[in-house]
Each structure stands twice: as structure tokens, then as C-alpha cells.
XYZ file of C-alpha atoms in Angstrom:
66
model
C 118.196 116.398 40.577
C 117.203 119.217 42.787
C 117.083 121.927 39.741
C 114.220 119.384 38.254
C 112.477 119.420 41.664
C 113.136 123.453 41.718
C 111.670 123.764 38.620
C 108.582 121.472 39.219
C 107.588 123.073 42.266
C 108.133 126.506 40.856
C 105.451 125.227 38.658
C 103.052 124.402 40.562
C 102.812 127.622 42.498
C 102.548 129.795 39.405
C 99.729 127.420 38.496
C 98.185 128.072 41.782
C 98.271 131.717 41.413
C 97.456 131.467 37.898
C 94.403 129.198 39.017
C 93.317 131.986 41.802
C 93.929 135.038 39.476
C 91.116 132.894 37.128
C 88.091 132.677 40.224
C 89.333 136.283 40.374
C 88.626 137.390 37.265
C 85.358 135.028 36.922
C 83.970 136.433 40.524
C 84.477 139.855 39.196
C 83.140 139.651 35.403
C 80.304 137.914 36.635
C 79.702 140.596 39.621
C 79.617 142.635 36.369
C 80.826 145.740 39.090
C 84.489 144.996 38.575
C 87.274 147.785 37.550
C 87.909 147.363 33.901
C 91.611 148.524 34.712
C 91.906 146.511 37.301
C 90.660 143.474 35.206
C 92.817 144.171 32.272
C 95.899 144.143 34.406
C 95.024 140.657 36.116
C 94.219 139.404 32.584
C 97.890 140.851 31.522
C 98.801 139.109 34.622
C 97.563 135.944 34.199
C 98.732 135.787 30.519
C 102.450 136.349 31.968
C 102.098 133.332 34.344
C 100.961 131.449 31.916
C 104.008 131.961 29.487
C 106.239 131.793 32.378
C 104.925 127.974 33.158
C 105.189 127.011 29.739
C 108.973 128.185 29.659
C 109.450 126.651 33.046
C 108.134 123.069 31.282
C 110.245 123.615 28.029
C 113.285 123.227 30.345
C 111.975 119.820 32.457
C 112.278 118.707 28.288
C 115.415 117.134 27.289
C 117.095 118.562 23.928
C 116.539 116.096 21.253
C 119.574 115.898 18.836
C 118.481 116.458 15.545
């Protein structure tokens, strides 16, 4: 039961960071003075996270026989 509880918290802190690399990106888009470098790679960043969560919940699923 632990690897469930492993993988749910691991979940919830990439959605935290995923959450605080979003007010990142807003607060610096809308400060309109941001590095577009810098931007792009915390979009790339973000994108990641969010493909890493989704694998992360495709495991808490049980296989389905067909």
C-alpha cells in the first residue's frame, strides 16, 4: 500500500511545482519584461511536469483485462 501512497504524494508535489511554475510564468508575461529564454524553458518545464503527473496517475489505474 505504501507504493500507492508514494505515488500519490509524488503527485501532489509535482502539482505544486507545476502550480508555482504557472504564477511564474503569468507574473512574468504579464510584467511583459520577462526573458523570452527564460520563459520558454519554464514553459518546456512545466509541460514535462505535466506529462510526468499524468504517467504517475496512469499507474494509481488498475489494468483492465480485455
Amino acid at each position: 500500500m505504501t507504493d500507492v501512497q508514494d505515488l500519490q504524494r509524488r503527485i501532489i508535489e509535482l502539482d505544486v511545482e507545476h502550480r508555482d511554475l504557472d504564477a511564474v510564468i503569468s507574473m512574468l508575461t504579464a510584467d511583459g519584461h520577462g526573458d523570452q529564454l527564460q520563459l520558454r524553458r519554464l514553459k518546456k518545464r512545466k509541460l514535462q511536469l505535466k506529462d510526468h503527473i499524468t504517467l504517475l496517475k496512469m499507474q494509481l489505474v488498475p489494468d483492465i483485462p480485455a
